[in-house]
Coordinates of C-alpha atoms and ligand atoms in Angstrom, one line a residue:
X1 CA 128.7 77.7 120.0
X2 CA 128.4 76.4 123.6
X3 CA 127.3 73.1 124.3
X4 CA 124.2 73.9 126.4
X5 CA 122.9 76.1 123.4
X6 CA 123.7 73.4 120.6
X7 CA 121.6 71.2 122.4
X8 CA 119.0 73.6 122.7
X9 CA 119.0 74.3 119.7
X10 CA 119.1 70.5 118.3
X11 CA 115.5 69.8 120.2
X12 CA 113.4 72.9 118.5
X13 CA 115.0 71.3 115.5
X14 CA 112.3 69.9 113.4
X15 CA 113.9 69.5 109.7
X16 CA 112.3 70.2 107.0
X17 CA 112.1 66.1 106.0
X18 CA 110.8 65.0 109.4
X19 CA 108.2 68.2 109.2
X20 CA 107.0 66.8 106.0
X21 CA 106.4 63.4 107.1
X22 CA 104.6 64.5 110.5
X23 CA 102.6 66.4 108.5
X24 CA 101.9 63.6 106.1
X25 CA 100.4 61.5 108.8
X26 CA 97.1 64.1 107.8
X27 CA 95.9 64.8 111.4
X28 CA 98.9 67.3 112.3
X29 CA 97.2 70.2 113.2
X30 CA 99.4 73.6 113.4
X31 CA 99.7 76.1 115.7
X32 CA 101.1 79.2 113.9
X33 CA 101.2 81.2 116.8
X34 CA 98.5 83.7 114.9
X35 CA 100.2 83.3 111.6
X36 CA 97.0 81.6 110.0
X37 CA 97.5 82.6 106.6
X38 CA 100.1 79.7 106.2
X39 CA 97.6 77.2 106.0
X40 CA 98.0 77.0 102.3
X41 CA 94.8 75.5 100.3
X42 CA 96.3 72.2 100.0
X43 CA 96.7 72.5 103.5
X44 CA 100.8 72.2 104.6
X45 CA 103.4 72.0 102.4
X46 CA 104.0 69.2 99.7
X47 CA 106.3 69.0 96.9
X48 CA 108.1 66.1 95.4
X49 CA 111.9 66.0 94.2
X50 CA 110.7 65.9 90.6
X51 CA 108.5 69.0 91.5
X52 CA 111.4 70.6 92.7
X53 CA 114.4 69.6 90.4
X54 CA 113.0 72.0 86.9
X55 CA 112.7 75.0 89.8
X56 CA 116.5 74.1 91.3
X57 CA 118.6 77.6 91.3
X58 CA 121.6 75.4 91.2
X59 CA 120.8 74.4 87.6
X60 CA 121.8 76.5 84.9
X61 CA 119.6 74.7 82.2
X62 CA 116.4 75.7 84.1
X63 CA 116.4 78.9 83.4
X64 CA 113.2 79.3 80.4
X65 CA 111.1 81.7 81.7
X66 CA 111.7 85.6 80.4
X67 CA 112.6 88.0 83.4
X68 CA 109.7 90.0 83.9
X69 CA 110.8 93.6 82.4
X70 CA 109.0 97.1 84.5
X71 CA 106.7 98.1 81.6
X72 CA 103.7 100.6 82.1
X73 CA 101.0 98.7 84.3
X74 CA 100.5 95.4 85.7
X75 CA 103.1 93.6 88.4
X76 CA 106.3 96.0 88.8
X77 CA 104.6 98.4 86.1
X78 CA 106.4 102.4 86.2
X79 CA 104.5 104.4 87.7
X80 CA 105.0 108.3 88.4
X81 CA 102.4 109.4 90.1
X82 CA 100.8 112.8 90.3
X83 CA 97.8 112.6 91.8
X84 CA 97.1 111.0 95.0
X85 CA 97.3 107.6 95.4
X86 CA 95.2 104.9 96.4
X87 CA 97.4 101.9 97.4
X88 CA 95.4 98.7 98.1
X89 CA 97.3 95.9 100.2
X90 CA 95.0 92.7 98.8
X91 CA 95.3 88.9 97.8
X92 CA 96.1 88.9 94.1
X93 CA 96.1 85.7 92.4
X94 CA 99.6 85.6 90.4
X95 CA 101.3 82.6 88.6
X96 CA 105.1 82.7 90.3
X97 CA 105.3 79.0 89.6
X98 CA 104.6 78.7 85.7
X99 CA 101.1 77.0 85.0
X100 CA 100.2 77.0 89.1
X101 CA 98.2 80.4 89.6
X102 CA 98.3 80.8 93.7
X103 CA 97.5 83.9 95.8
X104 CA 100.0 85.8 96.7
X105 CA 100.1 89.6 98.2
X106 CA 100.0 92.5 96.2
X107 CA 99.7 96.7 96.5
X108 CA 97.3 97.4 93.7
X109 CA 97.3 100.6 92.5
X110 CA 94.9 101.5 89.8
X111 CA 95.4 104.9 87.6
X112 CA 94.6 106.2 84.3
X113 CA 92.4 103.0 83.6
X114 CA 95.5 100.3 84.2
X115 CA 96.1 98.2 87.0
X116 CA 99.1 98.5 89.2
X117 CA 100.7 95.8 91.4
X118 CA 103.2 96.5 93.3
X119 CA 104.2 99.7 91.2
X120 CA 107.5 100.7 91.1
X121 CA 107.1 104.4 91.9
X122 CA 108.9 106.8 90.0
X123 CA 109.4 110.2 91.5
X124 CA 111.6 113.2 91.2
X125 CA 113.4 115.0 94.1
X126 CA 111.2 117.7 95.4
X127 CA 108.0 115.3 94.4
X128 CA 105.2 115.0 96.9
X129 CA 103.8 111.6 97.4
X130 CA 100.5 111.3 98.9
X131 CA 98.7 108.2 99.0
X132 CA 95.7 106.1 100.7
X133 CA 97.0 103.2 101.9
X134 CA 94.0 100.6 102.2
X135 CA 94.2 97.9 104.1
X136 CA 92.6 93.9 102.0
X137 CA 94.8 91.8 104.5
X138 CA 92.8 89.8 107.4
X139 CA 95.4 91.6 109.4
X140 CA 96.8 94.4 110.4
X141 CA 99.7 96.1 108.1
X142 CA 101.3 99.6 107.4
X143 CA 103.9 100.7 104.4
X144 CA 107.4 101.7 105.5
X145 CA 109.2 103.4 102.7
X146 CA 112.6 102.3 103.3
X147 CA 116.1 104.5 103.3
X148 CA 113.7 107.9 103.4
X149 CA 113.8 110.7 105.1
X150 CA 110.3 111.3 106.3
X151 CA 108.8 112.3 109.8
X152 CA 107.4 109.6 112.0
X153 CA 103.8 109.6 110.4
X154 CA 104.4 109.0 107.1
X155 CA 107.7 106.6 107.7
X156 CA 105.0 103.4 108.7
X157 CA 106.3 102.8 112.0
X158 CA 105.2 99.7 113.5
X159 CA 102.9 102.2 115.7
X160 CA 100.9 103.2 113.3
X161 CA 99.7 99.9 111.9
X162 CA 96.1 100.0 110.9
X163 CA 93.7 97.0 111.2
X164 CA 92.4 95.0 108.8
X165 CA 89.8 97.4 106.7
X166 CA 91.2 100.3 108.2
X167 CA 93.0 103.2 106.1
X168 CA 96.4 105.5 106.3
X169 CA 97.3 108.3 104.8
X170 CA 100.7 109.5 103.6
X171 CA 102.2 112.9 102.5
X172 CA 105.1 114.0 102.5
X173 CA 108.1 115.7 100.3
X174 CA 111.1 113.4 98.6
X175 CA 113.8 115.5 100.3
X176 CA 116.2 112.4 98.9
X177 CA 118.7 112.6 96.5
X178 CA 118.5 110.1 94.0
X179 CA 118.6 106.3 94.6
X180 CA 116.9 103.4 94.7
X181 CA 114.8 103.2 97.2
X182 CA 111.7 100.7 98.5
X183 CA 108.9 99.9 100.5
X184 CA 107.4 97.2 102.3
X185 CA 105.4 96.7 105.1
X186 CA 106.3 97.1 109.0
X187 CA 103.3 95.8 111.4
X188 CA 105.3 94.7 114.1
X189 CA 105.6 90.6 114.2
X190 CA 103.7 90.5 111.0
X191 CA 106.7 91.7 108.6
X192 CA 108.6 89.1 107.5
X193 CA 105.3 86.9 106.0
X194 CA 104.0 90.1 104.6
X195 CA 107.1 90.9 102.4
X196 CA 107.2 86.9 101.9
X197 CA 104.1 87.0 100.8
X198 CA 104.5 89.5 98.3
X199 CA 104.3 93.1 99.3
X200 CA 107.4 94.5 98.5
X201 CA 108.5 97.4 95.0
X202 CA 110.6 100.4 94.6
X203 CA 110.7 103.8 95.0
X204 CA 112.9 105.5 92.7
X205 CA 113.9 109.1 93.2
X206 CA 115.9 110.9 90.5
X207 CA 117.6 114.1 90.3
X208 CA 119.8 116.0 87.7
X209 CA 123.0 114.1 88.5
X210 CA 120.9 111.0 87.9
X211 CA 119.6 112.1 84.8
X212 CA 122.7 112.8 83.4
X213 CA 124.0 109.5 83.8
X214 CA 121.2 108.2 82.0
X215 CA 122.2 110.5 78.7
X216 CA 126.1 109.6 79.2
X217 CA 125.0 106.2 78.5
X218 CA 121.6 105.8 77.3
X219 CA 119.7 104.4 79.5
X220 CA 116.1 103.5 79.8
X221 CA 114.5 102.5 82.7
X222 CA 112.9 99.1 82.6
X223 CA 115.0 98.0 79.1
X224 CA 118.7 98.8 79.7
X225 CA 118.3 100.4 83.4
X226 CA 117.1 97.0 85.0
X227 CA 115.7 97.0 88.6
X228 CA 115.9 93.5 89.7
X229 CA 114.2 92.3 92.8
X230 CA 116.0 89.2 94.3
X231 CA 113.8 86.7 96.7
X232 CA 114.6 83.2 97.6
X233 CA 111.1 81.7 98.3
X234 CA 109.9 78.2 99.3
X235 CA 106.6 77.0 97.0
X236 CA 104.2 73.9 98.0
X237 CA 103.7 71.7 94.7
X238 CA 100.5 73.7 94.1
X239 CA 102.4 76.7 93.3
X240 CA 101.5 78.6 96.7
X241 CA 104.5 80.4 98.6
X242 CA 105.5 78.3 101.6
X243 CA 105.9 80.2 104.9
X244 CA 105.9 78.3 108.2
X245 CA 108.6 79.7 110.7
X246 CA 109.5 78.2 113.5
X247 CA 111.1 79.1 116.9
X248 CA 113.9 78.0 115.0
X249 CA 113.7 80.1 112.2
X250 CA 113.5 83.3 114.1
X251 CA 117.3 82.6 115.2
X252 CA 118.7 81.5 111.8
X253 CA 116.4 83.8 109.3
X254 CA 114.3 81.8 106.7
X255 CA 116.1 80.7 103.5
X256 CA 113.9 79.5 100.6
X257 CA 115.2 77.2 98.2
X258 CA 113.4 78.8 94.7
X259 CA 115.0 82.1 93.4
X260 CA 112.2 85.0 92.3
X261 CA 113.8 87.7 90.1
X262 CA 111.1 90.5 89.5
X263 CA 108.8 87.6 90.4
X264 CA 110.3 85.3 88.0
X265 CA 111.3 81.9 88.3
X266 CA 114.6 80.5 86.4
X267 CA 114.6 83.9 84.4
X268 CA 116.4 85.1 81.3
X269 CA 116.9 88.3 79.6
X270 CA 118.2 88.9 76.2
X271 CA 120.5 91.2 75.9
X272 CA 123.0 93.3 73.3
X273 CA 126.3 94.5 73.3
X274 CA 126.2 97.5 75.2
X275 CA 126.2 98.7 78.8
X276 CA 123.6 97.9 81.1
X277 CA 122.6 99.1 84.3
X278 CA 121.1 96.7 86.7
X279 CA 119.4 98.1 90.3
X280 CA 119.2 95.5 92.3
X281 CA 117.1 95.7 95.5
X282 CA 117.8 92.4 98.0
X283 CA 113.7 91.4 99.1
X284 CA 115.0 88.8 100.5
X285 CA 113.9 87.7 104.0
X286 CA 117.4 86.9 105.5
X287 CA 119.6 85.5 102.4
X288 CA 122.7 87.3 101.7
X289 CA 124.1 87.2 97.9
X290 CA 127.5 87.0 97.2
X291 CA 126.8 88.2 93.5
X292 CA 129.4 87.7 90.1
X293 CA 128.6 87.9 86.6
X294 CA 130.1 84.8 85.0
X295 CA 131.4 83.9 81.3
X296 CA 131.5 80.0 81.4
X297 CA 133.9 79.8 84.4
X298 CA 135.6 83.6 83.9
X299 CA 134.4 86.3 86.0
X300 CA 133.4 89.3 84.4
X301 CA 134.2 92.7 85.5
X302 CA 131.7 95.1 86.5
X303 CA 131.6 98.6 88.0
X304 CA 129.5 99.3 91.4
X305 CA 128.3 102.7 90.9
X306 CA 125.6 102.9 93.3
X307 CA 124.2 101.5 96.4
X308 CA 121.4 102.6 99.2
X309 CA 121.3 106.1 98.9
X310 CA 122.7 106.9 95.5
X311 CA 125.0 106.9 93.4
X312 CA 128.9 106.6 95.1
X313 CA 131.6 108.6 94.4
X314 CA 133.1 107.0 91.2
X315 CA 132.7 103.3 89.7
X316 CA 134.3 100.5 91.6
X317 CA 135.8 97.8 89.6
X318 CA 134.4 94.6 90.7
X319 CA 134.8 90.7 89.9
X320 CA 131.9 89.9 93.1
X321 CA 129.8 92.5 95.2
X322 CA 127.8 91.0 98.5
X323 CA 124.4 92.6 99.5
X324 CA 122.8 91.7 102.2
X325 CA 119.0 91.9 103.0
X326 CA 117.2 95.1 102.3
X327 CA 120.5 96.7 100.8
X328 CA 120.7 98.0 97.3
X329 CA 123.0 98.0 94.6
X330 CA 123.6 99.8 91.4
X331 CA 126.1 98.0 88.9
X332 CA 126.8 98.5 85.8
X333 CA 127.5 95.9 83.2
X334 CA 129.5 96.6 80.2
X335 CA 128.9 94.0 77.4
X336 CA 130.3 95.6 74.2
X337 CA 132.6 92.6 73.9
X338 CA 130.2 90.0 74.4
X339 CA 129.0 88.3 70.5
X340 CA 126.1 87.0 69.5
X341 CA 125.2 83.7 71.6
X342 CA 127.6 84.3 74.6
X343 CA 125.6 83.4 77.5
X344 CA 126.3 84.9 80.9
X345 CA 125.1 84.2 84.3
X346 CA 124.1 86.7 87.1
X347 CA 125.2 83.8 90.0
X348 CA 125.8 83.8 93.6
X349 CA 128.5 82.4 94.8
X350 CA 127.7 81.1 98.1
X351 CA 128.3 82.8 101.4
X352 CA 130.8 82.1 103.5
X353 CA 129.0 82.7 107.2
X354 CA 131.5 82.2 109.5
X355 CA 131.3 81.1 113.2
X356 CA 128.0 80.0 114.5
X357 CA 125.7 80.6 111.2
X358 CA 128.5 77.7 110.3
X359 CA 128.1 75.4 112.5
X360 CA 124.3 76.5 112.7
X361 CA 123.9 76.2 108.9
X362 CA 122.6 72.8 108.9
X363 CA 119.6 73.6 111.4
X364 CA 118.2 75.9 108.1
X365 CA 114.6 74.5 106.8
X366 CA 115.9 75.3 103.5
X367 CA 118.1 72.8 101.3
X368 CA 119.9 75.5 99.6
X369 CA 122.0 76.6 102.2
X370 CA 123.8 80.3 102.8
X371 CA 127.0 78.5 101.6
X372 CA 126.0 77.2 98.4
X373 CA 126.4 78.4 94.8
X374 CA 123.4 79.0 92.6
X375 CA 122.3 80.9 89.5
X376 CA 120.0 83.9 89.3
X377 CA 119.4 85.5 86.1
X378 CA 120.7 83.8 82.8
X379 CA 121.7 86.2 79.8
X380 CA 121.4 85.5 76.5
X381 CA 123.3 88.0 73.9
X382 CA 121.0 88.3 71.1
X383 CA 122.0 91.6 69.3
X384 CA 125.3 93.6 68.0
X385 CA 125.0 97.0 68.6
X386 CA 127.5 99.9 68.1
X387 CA 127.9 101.5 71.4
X388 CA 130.1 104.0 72.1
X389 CA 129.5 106.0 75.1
X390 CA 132.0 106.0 77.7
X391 CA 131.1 105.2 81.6
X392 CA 131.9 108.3 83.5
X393 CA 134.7 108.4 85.8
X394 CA 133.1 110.8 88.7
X395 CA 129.7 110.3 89.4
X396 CA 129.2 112.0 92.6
X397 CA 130.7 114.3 95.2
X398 CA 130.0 112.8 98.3
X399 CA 130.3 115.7 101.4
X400 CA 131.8 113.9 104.6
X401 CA 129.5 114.0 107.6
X402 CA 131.8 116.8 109.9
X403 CA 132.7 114.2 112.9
X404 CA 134.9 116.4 114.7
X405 CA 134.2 116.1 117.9
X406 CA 130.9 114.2 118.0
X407 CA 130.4 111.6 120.3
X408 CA 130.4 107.5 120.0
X409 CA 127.2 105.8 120.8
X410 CA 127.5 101.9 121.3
X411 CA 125.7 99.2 120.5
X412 CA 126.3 95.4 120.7
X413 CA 124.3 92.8 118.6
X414 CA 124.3 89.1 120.5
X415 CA 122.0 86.6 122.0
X416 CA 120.2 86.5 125.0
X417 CA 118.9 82.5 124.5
X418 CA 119.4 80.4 121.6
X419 CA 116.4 82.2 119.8
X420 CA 116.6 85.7 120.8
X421 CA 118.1 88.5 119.2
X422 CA 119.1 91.4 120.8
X423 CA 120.6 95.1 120.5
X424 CA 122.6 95.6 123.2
X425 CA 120.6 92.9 125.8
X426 CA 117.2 94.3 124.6
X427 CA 114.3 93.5 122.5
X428 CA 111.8 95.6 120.6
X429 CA 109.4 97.2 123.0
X430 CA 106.9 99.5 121.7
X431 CA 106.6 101.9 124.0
X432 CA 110.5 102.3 124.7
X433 CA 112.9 104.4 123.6
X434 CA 115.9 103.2 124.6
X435 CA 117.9 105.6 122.4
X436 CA 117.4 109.3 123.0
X437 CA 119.2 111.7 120.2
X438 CA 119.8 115.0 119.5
X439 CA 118.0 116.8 116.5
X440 CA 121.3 119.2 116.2
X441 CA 123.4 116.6 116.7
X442 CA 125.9 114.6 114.3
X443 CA 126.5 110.9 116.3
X444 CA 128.9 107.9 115.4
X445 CA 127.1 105.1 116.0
X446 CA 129.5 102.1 116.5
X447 CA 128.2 98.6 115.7
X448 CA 129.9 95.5 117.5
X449 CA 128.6 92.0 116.5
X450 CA 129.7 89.3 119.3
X451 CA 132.1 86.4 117.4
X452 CA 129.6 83.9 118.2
X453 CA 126.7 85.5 115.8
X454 CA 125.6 85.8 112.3
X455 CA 125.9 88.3 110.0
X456 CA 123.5 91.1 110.9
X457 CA 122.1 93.6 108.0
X458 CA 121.6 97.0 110.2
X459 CA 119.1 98.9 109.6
X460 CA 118.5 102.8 110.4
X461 CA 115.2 104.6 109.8
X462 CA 114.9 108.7 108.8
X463 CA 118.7 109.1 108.0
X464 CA 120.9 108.0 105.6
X465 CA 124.6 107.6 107.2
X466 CA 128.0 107.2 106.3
X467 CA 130.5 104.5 106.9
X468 CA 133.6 105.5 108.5
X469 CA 135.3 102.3 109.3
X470 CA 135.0 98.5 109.6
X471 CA 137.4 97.4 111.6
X472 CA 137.9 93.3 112.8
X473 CA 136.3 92.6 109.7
X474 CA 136.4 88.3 108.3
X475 CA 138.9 87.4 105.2
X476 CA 136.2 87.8 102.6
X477 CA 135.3 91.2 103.4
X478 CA 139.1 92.6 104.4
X479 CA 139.5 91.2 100.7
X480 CA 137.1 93.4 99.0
X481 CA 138.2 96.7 101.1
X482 CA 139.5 99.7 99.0
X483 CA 140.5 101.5 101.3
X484 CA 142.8 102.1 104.6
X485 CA 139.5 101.9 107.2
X486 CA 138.4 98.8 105.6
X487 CA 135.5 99.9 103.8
X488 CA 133.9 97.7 100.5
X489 CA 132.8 99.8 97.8
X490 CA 129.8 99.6 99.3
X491 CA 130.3 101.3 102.1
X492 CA 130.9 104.8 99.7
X493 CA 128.4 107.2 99.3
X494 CA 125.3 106.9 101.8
X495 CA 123.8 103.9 103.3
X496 CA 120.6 102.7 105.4
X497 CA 121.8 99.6 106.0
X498 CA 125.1 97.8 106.5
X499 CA 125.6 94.5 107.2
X500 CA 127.8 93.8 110.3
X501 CA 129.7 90.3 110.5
X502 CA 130.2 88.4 113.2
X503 CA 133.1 89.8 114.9
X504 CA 132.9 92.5 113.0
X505 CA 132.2 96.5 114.3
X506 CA 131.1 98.7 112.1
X507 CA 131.6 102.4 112.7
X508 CA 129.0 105.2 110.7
X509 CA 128.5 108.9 111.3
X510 CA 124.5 109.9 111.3
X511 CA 123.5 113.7 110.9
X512 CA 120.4 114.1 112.9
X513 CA 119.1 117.4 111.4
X514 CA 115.7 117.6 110.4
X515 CA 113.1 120.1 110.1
X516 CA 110.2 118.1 111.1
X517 CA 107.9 119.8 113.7
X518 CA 107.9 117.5 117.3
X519 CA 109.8 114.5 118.5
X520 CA 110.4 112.0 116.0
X521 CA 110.3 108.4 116.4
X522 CA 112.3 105.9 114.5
X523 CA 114.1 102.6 114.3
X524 CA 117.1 100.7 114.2
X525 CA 116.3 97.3 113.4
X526 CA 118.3 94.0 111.7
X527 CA 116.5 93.7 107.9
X528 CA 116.4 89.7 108.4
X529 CA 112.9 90.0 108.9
X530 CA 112.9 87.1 111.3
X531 CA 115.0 89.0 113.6
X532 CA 113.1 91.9 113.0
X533 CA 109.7 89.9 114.0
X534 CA 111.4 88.5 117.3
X535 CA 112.4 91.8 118.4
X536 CA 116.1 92.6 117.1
X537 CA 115.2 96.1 116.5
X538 CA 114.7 99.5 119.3
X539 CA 113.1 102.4 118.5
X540 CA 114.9 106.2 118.9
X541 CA 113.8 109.3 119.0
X542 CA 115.4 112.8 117.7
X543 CA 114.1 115.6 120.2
Ligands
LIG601 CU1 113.1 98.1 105.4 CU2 112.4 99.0 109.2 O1 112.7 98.6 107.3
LIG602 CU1 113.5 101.3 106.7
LIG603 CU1 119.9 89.8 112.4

């Protein structure tokens, strides 16, 4: 990083430490730039080492509390909705930290006499969802439903944000094949403390191929078909979430120090001897995880048979998979072998960042660093089952994008100050549409990430996409590639978002059919919802 910038940098620094004792001095008062509701009740952040130490990721003895499981109702509950829904985006009192109820955000849904938050929505191709979303906040919000391919009024562009009190309403078809995919909200400025905050589930969509890899090997959503939400958070010692980003933080992404799994703390899961599927959904504000299943100190081989938009073409064999924010994975975990009282650990194994995220990675208000190694979900193998189905070897046909001929749009991710963001020099404006594209018209968008940068997780809204090639790529990801063009399993199948390192371009072929009536408006945004917020993101439009 250049000199001038460093030093820049070094004077918005205000570490975490020195923050804490400014703000013990009692009369610091904070100027959130609008962001009130970070005044927690206590009224800043306070938490001891001993408060911290029995939540520490890094500490495989911590983990006591039972990974909260999708059952019928209540937070994460399966839901498959029929009739319209009312989704209500409110302050829910939940208990993240055990014994500490705080307020946290929630979508409640209520149906058939049971309570809903944050429902995981379970919906077949072809389905209609139409809901009511109703806005509790003391601010303004809309729902985005992530990696779908919807028409500019029901996708919850930041344009259609409604005011606190106000009301939305959504309908539209799941024209989607199968796959894991989410929403959160998108009120521009307002997204990254909203999802913090809580307000974040799936949507699943399934289809015939799906289902038939459910009978192949038994699965159950919720028991044996596991979707795990991953969110590194920051508490105060009264058990409240701790958001407070600064100018700082906009540049580098916040990184919280506490690992949520399905809103767990230090979780478990007992498990058998069979295979299990795990759909893991990264709700993560800007962390990355570098992700392994671990025996002791032996890695234990997993398949990657699905990511963003579905299942990929076959399983990948796999000893470590990254995601990066917003992306999704589908692995599958085959513990036939594993006996009675083998223990196993879902960990990350630290991210290496490379270039300026390096020698930016002390300037993080979080102590557990991009770099570092920490646990996620223990398992405990309770049970010996006899098992014997046998994990397909073709899951999907993937149809190439036809590219012949199509054109190559550019775009450059890089700074234009030591806090900005941008996509090719600009930053999120409203009312511009910097992009223009053609409805009948296939596109290769090419993604080039200056050296001097971070990893970026690039986002497209309305279309899936297909990698085509990574090229310039860092060690770590040239040594995961499986093929020729340097794509990571992945990169198979169809994507929303791909993460782009630094250095790094990233080539993808987008389709830009659709059969919506009008102009449609969409985005193409980084998911680290700090860059997001400060403007790393342009909107298109398909005419
Ligand atoms: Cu998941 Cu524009 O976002
Ligand atoms: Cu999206
Ligand atoms: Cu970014």
């Amino acid at each position: 990083m250049d000199e001038r910038l460093k030093k820049q940098v070094d004077a918005s620094r205000l570490d975490r430490r020195s923050f804490l004792r400014l703000a013990g001095l009692g009369g610091l008062v904070i100027s959130t730039g609008g962001i009130a509701y970070l005044r927690n009740r206590n009224g800043l952040f306070n938490r001891t080492a001993q408060e911290f130490e029995p939540l520490d990721p890094r500490d495989p003895s911590n983990f006591n509390q039972p990974l909260l499981l999708p059952s019928d109702r209540g937070l994460l509950g399966i839901m498959e909705p029929s009739s319209p829904l009312t989704i209500t985006a409110r302050p829910i009192v939940q208990e993240l930290l055990p014994g500490k109820p705080a307020t946290v955000w929630a979508y409640e849904v209520i149906d058939g006499g049971k309570t809903f938050r944050n429902p995981i929505l379970r919906v077949p191709k072809g389905g209609t969802i139409q809901a009511l979303l109703k806005n509790g906040l003391r601010e303004e919000t809309i729902i985005h439903w992530h990696g779908l391919r919807i028409d500019t009024e029901n996708d919850g562009h930041p344009h259609s944000a409604i005011p606190a009190g106000g009301t939305y309403s959504y309908k539209f078809n799941l024209i989607n094949r199968a796959a894991p995919y989410w929403y959160h909200p998108h009120p521009h400025g307002r997204t990254a403390g909203q999802v913090y905050f809580g307000l974040t589930s799936f949507l699943i969509v399934e289809d015939e191929e799906e289902k038939e890899l459910t009978r192949a090997l038994d699965l159950e959503l919720g028991t044996t078909d596991i979707p795990l939400l991953l969110q590194d958070r920051q508490f105060s010692a009264d058990g409240s979430l701790f958001y407070f980003p600064r100018r700082n933080d906009f540049f580098m992404g916040v990184l919280g120090d506490v690992m949520l799994v399905n809103n767990t703390v230090k979780p478990f899961l007992d498990v058998s001897s069979r295979v299990y599927r795990f759909r893991i959904l990264n709700g993560s504000n800007s962390r990355n995880y570098r992700l392994a299943f671990l025996k002791g100190s032996e890695r234990m081989p997993f398949y990657i048979i699905g990511n963003d938009g579905g299942l990929v073409d076959k399983p990948y064999p796999a000893t470590e998979v990254t995601i990066s924010v917003a992306e999704r994975l589908d692995l599958l975990l085959d513990l036939r072998n594993a006996l009675i009282g083998d223990t196993i650990f879902l960990k990350s194994l630290g991210v290496d960042l490379t270039a300026m995220a390096k020698s930016m990675g002390e300037m993080h208000s979080s102590d557990l660093g991009s770099e570092q190694e920490f646990y996620v979900l223990k398992l405990n193998v309770k049970n010996r089952l006899n098992y014997d189905k046998v994990i397909p070897s073709r899951l999907s046909d993937i149809v190439p994008i036809d590219i012949r001929g199509v054109d190559t749009r550019r775009f450059t991710l890089a700074n234009s100050s030591s806090t900005q963001w941008t996509i090719n020099g600009l930053k999120f404006q409203m009312d511009e549409y910097p992009v223009i594209v053609n409805r009948r018209s296939v596109e290769i968008w090419e993604v080039n990430n200056i050296p001097a940068s971070m990893p970026h997780p690039m986002h497209l809204h309305g279309y899936q996409f297909q990698v085509l090639e990574r090229m310039n790529s860092p060690k770590q990801v040239r040594n995961q590639a499986v093929d020729e063009r340097g794509l990571i399993p992945t990169d198979k199948g169809w994507k929303d978002t791909v993460l782009v390192w630094p250095g790094e371009t990233v080539r993808f072929a987008i389709d830009f059919s659709n059969n919506f009536p009008g102009d449609q408006i969409y985005l193409f945004h980084c998911h680290i919802l700090e860059h997001e917020d400060g403007g790393m993101m342009i909107n298109y439009k398909v005419v």
